[in-house]
Tab-separated table of C-alpha atoms in Angstrom:
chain	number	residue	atom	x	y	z
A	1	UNK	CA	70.462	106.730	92.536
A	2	UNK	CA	71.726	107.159	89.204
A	3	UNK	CA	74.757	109.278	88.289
A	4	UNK	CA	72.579	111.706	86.000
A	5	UNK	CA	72.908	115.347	86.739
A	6	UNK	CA	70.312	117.652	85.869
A	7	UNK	CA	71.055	120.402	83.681
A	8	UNK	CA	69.250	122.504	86.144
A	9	UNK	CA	71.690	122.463	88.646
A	10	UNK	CA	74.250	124.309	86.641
A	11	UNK	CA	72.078	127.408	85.262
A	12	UNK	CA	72.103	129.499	88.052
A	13	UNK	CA	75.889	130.234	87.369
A	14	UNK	CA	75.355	130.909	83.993
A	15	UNK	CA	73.104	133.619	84.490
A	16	UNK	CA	75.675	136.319	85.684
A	17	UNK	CA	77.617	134.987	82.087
A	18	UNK	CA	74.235	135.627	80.387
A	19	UNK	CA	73.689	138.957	81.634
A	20	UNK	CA	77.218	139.961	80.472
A	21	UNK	CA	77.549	138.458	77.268
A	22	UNK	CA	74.369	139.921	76.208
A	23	UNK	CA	75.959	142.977	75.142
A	24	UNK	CA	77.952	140.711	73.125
A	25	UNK	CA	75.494	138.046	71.922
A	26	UNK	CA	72.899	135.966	73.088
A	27	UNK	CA	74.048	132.559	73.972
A	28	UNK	CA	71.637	130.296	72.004
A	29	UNK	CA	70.356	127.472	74.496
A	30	UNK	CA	68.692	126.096	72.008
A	31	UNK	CA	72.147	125.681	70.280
A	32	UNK	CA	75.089	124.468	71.762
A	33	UNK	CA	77.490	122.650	70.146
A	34	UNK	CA	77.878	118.701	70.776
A	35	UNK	CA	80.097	117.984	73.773
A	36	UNK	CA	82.789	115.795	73.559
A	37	UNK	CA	82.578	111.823	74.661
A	38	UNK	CA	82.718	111.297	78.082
A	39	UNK	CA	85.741	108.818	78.412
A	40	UNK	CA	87.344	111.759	76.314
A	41	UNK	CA	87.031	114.495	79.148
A	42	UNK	CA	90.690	114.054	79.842
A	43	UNK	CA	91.731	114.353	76.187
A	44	UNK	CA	93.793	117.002	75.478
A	45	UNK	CA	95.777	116.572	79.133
A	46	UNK	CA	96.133	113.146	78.504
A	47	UNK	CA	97.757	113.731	75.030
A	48	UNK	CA	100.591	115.642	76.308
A	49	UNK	CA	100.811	114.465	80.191
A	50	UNK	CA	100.455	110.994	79.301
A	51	UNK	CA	102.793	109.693	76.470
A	52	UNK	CA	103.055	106.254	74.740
A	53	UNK	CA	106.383	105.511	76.599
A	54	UNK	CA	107.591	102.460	75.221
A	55	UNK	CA	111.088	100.141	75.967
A	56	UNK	CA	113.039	98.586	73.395
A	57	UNK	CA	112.996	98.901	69.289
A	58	UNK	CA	109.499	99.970	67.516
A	59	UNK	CA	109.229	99.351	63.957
A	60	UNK	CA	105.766	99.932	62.569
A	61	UNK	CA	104.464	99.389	58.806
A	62	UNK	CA	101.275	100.153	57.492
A	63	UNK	CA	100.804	100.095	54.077
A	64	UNK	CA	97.264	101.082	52.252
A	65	UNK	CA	96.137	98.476	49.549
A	66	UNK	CA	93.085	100.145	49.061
A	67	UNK	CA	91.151	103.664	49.531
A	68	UNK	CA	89.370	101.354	52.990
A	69	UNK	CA	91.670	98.668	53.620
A	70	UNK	CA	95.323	98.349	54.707
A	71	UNK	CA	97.345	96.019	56.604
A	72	UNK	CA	99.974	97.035	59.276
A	73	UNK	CA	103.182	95.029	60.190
A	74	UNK	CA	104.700	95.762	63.890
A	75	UNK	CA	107.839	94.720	65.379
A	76	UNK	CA	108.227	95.045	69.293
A	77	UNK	CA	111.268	93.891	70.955
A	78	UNK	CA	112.632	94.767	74.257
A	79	UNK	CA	112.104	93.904	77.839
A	80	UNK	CA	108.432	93.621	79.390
A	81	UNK	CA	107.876	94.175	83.491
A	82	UNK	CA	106.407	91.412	85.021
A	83	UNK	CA	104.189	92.468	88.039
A	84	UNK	CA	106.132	91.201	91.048
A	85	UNK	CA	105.383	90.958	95.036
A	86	UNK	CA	108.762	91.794	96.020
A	87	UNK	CA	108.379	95.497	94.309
A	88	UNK	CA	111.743	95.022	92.583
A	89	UNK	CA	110.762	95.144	88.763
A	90	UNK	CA	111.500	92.060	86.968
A	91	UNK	CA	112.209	92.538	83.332
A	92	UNK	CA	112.237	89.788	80.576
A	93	UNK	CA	113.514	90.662	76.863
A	94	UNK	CA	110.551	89.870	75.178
A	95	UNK	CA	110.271	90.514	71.228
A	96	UNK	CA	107.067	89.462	69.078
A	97	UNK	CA	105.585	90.384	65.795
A	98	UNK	CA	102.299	91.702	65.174
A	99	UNK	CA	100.062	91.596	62.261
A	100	UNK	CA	97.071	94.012	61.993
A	101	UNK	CA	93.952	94.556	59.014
A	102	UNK	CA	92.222	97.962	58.926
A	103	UNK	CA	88.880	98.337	56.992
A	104	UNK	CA	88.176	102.309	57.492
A	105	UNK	CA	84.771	103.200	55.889
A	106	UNK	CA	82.975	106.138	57.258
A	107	UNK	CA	80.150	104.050	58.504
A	108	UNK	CA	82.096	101.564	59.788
A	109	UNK	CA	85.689	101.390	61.101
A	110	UNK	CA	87.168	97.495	61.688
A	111	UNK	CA	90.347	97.310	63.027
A	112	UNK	CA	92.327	93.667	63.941
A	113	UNK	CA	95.240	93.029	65.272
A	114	UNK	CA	97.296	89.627	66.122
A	115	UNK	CA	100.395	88.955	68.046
A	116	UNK	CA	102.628	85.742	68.042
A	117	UNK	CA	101.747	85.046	71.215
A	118	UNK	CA	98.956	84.503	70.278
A	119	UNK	CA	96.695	87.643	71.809
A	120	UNK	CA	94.086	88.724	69.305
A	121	UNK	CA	92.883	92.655	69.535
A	122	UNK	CA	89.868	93.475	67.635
A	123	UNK	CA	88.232	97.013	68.000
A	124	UNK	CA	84.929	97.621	65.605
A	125	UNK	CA	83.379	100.516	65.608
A	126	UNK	CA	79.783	100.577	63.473
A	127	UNK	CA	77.797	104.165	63.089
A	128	UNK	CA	73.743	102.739	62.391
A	129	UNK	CA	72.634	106.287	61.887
A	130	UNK	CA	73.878	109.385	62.237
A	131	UNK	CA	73.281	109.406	65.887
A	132	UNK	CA	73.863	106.024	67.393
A	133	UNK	CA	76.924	104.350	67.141
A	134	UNK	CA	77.875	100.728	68.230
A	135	UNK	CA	81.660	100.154	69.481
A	136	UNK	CA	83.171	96.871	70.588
A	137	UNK	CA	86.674	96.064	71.717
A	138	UNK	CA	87.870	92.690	72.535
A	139	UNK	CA	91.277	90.994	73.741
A	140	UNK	CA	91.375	87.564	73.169
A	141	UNK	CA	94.577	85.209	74.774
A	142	UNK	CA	95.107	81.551	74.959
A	143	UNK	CA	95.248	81.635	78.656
A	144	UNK	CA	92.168	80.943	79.921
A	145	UNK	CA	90.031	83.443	81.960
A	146	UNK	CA	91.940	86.358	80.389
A	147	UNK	CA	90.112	87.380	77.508
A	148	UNK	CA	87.697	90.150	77.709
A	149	UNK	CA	86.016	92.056	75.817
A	150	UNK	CA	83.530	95.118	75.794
A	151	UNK	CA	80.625	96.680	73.967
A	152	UNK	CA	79.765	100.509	73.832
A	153	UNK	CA	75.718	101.939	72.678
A	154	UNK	CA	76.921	105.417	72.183
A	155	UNK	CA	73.064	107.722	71.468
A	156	UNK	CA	74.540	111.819	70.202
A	157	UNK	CA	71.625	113.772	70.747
A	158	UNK	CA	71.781	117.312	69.711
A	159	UNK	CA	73.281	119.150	72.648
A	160	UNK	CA	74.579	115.671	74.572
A	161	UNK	CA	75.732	112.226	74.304
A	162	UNK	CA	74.620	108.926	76.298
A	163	UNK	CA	76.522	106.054	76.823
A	164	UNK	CA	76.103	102.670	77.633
A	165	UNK	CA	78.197	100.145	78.314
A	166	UNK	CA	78.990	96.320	78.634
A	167	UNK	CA	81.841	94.064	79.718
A	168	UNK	CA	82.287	90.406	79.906
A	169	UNK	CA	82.708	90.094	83.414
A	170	UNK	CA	79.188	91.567	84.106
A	171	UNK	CA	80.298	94.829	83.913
A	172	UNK	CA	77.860	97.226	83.372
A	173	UNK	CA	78.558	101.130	83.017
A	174	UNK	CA	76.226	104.193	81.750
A	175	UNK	CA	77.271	107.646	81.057
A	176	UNK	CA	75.677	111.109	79.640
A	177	UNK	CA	77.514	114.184	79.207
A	178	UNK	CA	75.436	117.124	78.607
A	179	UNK	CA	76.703	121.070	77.291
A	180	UNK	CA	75.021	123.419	79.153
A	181	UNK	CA	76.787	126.287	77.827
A	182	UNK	CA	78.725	126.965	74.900
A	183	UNK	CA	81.452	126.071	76.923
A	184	UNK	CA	81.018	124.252	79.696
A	185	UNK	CA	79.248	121.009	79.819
A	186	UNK	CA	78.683	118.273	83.099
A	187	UNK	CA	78.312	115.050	83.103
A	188	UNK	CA	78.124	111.622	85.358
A	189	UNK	CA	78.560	108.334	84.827
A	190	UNK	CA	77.225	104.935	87.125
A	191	UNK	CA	79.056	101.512	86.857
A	192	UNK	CA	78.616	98.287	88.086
A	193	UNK	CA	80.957	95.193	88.378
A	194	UNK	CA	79.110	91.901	89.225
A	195	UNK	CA	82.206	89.828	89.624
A	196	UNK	CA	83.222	92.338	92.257
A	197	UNK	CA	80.178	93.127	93.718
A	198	UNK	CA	81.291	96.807	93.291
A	199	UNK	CA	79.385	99.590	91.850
A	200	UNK	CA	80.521	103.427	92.028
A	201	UNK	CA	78.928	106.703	90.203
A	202	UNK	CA	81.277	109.542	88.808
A	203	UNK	CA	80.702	112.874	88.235
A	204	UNK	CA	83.081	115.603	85.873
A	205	UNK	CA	82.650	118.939	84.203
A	206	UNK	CA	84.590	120.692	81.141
A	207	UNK	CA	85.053	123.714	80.611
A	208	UNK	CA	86.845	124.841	77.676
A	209	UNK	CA	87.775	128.340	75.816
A	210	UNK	CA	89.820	128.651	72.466
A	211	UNK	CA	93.039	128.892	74.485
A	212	UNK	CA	92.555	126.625	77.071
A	213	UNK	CA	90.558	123.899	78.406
A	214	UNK	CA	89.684	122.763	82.236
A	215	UNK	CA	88.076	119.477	83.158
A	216	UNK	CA	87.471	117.800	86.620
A	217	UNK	CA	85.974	114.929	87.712
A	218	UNK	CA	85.241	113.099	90.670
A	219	UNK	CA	84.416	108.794	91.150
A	220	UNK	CA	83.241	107.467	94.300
A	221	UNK	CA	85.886	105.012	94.029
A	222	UNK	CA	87.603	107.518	95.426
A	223	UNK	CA	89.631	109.230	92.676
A	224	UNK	CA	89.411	112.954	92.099
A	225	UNK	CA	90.939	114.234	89.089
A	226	UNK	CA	91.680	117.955	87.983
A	227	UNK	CA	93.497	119.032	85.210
A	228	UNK	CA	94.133	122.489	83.293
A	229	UNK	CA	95.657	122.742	79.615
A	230	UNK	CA	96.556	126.075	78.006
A	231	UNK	CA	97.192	126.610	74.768
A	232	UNK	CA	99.851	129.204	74.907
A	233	UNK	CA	100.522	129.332	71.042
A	234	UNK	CA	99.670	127.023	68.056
A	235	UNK	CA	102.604	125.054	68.512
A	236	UNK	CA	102.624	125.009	71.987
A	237	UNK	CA	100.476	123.889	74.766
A	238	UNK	CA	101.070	123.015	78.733
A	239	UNK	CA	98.847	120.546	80.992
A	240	UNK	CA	98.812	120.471	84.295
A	241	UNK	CA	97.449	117.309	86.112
A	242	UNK	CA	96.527	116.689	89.796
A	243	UNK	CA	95.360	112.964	91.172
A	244	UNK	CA	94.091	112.684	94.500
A	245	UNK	CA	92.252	109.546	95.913
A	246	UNK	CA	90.893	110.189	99.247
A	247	UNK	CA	90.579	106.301	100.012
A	248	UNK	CA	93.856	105.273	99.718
A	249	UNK	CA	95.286	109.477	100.179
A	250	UNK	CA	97.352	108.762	96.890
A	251	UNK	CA	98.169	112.179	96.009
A	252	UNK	CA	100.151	112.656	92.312
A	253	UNK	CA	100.518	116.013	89.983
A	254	UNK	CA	102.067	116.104	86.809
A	255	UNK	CA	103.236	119.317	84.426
A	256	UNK	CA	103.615	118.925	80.828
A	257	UNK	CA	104.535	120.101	77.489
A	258	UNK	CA	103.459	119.659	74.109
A	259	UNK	CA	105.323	120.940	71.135
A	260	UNK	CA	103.996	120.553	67.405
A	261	UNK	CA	106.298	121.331	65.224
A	262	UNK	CA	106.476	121.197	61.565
A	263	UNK	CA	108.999	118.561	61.443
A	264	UNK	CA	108.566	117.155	64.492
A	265	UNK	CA	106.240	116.903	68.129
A	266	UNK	CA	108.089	116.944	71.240
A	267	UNK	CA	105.946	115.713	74.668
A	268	UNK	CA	107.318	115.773	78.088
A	269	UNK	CA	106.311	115.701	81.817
A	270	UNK	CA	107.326	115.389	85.258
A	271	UNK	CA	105.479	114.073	88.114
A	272	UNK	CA	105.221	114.191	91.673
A	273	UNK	CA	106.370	111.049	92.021
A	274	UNK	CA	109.987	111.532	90.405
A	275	UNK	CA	109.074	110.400	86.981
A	276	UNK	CA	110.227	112.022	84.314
A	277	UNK	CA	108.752	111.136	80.571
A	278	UNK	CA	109.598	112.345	77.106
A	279	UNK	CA	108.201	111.301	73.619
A	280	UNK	CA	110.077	112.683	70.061
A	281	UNK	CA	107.928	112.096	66.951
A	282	UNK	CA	109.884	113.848	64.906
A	283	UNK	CA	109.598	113.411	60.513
A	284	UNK	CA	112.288	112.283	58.651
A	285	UNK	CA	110.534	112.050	55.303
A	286	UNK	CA	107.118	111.820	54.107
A	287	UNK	CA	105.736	108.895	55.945
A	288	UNK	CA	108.870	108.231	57.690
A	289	UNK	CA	108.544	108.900	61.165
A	290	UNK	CA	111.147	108.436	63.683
A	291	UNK	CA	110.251	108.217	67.363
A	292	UNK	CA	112.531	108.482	70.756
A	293	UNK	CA	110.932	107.930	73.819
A	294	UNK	CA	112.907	107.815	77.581
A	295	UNK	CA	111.099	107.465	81.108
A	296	UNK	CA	112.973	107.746	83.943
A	297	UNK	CA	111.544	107.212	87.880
A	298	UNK	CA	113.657	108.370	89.851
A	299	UNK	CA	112.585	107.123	93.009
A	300	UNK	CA	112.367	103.246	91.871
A	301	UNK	CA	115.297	104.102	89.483
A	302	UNK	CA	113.698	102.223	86.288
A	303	UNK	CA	114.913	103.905	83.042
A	304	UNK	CA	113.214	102.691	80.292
A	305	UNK	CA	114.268	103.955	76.824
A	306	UNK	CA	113.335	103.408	73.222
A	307	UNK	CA	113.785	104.129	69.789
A	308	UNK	CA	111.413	103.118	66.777
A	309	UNK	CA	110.693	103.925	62.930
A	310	UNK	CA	107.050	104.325	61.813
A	311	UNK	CA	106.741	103.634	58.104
A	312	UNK	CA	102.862	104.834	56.728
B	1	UNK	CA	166.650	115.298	135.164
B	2	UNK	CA	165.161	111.890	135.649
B	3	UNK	CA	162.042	113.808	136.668
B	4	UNK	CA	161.558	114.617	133.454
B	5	UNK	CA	162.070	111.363	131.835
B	6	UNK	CA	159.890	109.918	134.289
B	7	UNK	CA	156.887	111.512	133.454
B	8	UNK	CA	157.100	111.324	129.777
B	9	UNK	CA	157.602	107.684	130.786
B	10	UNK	CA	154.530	106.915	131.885
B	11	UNK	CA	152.220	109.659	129.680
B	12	UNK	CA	148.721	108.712	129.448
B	13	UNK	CA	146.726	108.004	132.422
B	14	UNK	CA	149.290	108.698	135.316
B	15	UNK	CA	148.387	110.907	138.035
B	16	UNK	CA	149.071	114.768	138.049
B	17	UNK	CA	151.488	114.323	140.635
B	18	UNK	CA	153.618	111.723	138.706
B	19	UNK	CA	153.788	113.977	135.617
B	20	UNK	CA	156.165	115.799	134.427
B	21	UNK	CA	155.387	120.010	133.541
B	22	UNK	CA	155.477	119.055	129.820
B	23	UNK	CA	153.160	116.552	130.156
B	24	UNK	CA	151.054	118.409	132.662
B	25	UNK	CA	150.659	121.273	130.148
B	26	UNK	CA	150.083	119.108	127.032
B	27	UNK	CA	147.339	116.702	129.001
B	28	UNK	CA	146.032	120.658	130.176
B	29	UNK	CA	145.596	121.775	126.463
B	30	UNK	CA	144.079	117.998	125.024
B	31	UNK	CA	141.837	117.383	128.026
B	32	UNK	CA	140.425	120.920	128.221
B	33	UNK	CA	136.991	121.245	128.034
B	34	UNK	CA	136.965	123.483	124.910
B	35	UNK	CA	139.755	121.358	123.135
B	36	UNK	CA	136.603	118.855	123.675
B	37	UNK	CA	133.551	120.947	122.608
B	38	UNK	CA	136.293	121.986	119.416
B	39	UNK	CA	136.762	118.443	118.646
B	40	UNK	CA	132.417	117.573	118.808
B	41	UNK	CA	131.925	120.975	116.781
B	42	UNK	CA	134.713	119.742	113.972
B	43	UNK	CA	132.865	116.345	113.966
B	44	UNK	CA	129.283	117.918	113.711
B	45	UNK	CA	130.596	120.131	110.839
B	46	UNK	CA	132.221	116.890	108.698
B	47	UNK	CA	129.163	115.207	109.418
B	48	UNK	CA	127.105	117.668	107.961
B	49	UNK	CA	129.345	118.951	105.190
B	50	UNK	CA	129.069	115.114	104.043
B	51	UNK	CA	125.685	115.480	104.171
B	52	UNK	CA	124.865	118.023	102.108
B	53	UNK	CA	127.325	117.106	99.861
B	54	UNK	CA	125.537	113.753	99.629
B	55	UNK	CA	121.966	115.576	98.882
B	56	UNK	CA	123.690	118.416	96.825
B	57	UNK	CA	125.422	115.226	94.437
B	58	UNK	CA	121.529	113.887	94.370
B	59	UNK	CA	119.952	117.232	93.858
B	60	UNK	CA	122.870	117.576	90.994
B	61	UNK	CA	121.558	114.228	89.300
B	62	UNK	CA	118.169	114.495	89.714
B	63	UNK	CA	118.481	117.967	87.965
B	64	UNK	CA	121.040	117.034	85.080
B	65	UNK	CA	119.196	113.738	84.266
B	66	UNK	CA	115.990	115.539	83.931
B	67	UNK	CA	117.104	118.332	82.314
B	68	UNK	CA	118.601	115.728	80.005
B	69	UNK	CA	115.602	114.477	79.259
B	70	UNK	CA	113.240	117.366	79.214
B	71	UNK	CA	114.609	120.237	77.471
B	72	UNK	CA	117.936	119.121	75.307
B	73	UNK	CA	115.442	117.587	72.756
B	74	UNK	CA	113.148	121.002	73.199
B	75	UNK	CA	116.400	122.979	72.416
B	76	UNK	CA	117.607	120.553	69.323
B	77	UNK	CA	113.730	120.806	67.712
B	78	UNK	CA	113.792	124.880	68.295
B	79	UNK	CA	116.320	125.487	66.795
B	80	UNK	CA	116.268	122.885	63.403
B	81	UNK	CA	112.912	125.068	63.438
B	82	UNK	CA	114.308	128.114	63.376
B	83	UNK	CA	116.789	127.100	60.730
B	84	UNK	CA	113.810	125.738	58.859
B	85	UNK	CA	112.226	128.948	59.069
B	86	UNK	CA	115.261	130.650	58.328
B	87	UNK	CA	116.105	128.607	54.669
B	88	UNK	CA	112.014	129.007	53.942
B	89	UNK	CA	112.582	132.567	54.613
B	90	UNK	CA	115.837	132.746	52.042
B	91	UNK	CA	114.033	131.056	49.460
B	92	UNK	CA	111.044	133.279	49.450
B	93	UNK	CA	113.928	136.318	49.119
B	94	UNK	CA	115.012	134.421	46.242
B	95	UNK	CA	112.228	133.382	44.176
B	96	UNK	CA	109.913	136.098	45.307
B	97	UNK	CA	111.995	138.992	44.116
B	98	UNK	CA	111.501	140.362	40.746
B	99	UNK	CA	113.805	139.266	37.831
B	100	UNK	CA	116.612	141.359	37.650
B	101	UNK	CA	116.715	143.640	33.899
């Protein structure tokens, strides 16, 4: 069975909204606007709920040496987790240099990035028409096995947008997303792994207003996801996040912030699980951006804080 | 005389009839059952003032560490804002106003 849903299904809720908007206006079904990707559902929760916590010194450079190209310089040092049995967190100081090349056309968008030790990132993203667009993303290491690397068909039709995916370790995944009002739109998703002889369909809706937006979604991997943000001004917006996965009865909610400023943008959250996260972009001077960012769990009492300079 | 001496002699664990009337009374007031249940119920207390001591010192870090982290930098950016606002506001006093004659 394949994880499509039928617009049908939804319409008989919209007809109560129908019959009172018509006073209003008449919602246009031939009309909607385009929903958003489907790996995107999450987006605006995941912008303020989820930082870009980082440990150590940051030091990014990009500089532009054309209207399409520029190159970026990184620096990255400070301690890396290694993933240990024990469940104590092992920590290594770690510091490596990373050289990336941007070509940024509006047809096509190349990005490439390589570390000294020796991991290779390249993300391409290639629009053929106006309405099919060809993304690839690859990780390439020296150690063997561990590169992979996957490519994305992505068809927009007029009211929805199709999806289909492949991975290197026969991973196969579909998706379609579908407005079915002007606000809300539905959409499922079917994956298969070969190498794990595992294959799961997905289901989530969005629903979103000019002040706030409410998504949900459902796997059969067992992972249901809510999440609610509200826009309570222009500079300020609050997510809420709840995580519940009814095979392994992992339950974890979040609350969040998200201030834009004009000098500055201020994220935090906490979590159910006693972790506590805060990200400071804040502007020093034009194209100087300064960036604090602290984690704290409480209950496996890792603190992880770090400081960095964006130049570009 | 010596009957006194005698009992506070032997003190702890001699018979009633070997003790002395000072001795009798004091072993009467320590060994009395509610000397006892006074002595569990001051034990029970210290046990559980340390306790919620303990969780009230953990509640207090939890709290101050988060708050810490969570709303001192909200404070600092609201109110460079506001001061941002504030000189914005000053020069559009300043250049805005007519020249004076």
């Amino acid at each position: 069975m394949a994880g499509l849903v039928p617009p049908g299904t939804a319409i008989p809720a919209d007809a109560s909204k129908t019959a009172h908007t018509k006073a209003d206006e008449k919602i246009d079904y031939m009309n909607l606007p385009c929903p958003i990707p489907y790996e995107e559902i999450h987006r605006e929760a995941l912008m303020s709920l989820k930082p870009e916590t980082f440990e150590g010194l940051r030091f990014d450079f990009t500089k532009g040496l054309n209207q399409k190209f520029s190159l970026s310089h990184s620096v990255l040092m400070g301690p890396t987790e290694l993933p240990s049995q024990s469940g104590e967190t092992i920590k290594i100081p770690t510091a490596h240099y990373e050289f990336g090349a941007n070509f940024i056309d509006p047809n096509l968008m190349l990005i490439g990035r390589m570390l000294t030790d020796g991991r290779l990132n390249a993300r391409v993203k290639w629009d053929l028409t106006d309405n099919l667009t060809v993304k690839a993303n690859a990780q390439l290491t020296n150690e063997p096995h561990m590169s992979h690397c996957m490519v994305n068909f992505d068809y927009k039709g007029k009211d929805y947008r199709s999806q289909f995916q492949m991975g290197n370790a026969a991973l196969f995944g579909a998706s379609y997303i579908q407005s079915v009002t002007p606000h809300l739109s539905l959409g499922g998703e079917v994956f298969w792994a070969g190498q794990h002889r595992k294959s799961g369909v997905g289901y989530a809706g969005r629903y979103e207003t000019d002040k706030m937006v409410a998504t949900g979604q459902v796997a059969s991997t067992g992972m249901v996801a809510l999440s609610y943000v509200q826009k309570v001004s222009e500079k300020v917006s609050l997510a809420t996040d709840f995580m519940y996965n009814y095979m392994s009865r992992d339950v974890t909610a979040s609350v969040g912030y998200d201030y834009i400023l004009r000098q500055s943008r201020l994220r935090g959250k906490i979590d159910s699980n006693g972790c506590t996260a805060a990200y400071l972009e804040e502007r020093l001077n034009m194209g100087l951006n300064f960036i604090l960012s602290a984690e704290i769990d409480h209950k496996k009492n890792d603190y992880k804080f770090g400081f960095g300079l964006t130049v570009g | 005389m010596s009957f006194f001496g005698q009992g506070k002699k032997r003190g702890f664990g001699a018979s009633d009839d070997d003790m002395g009337i000072i001795t009798r009374l004091s072993h009467a007031v320590s060994d009395s059952p509610i000397t006892n249940a006074t002595k569990r119920a001051a034990n029970d207390a210290a046990y559980v003032t340390k306790k919620l001591l303990n969780s009230t010192g953990k509640a207090a870090w939890f709290a101050g560490t988060t708050f810490l982290i969570l709303v001192v930098p909200l404070i600092i950016e609201m109110d460079r804002e506001q001061q941002l606002n504030e000189l914005e506001l000053q020069q559009q006093n300043l250049l805005g106003s007519p020249p004076a004659k």
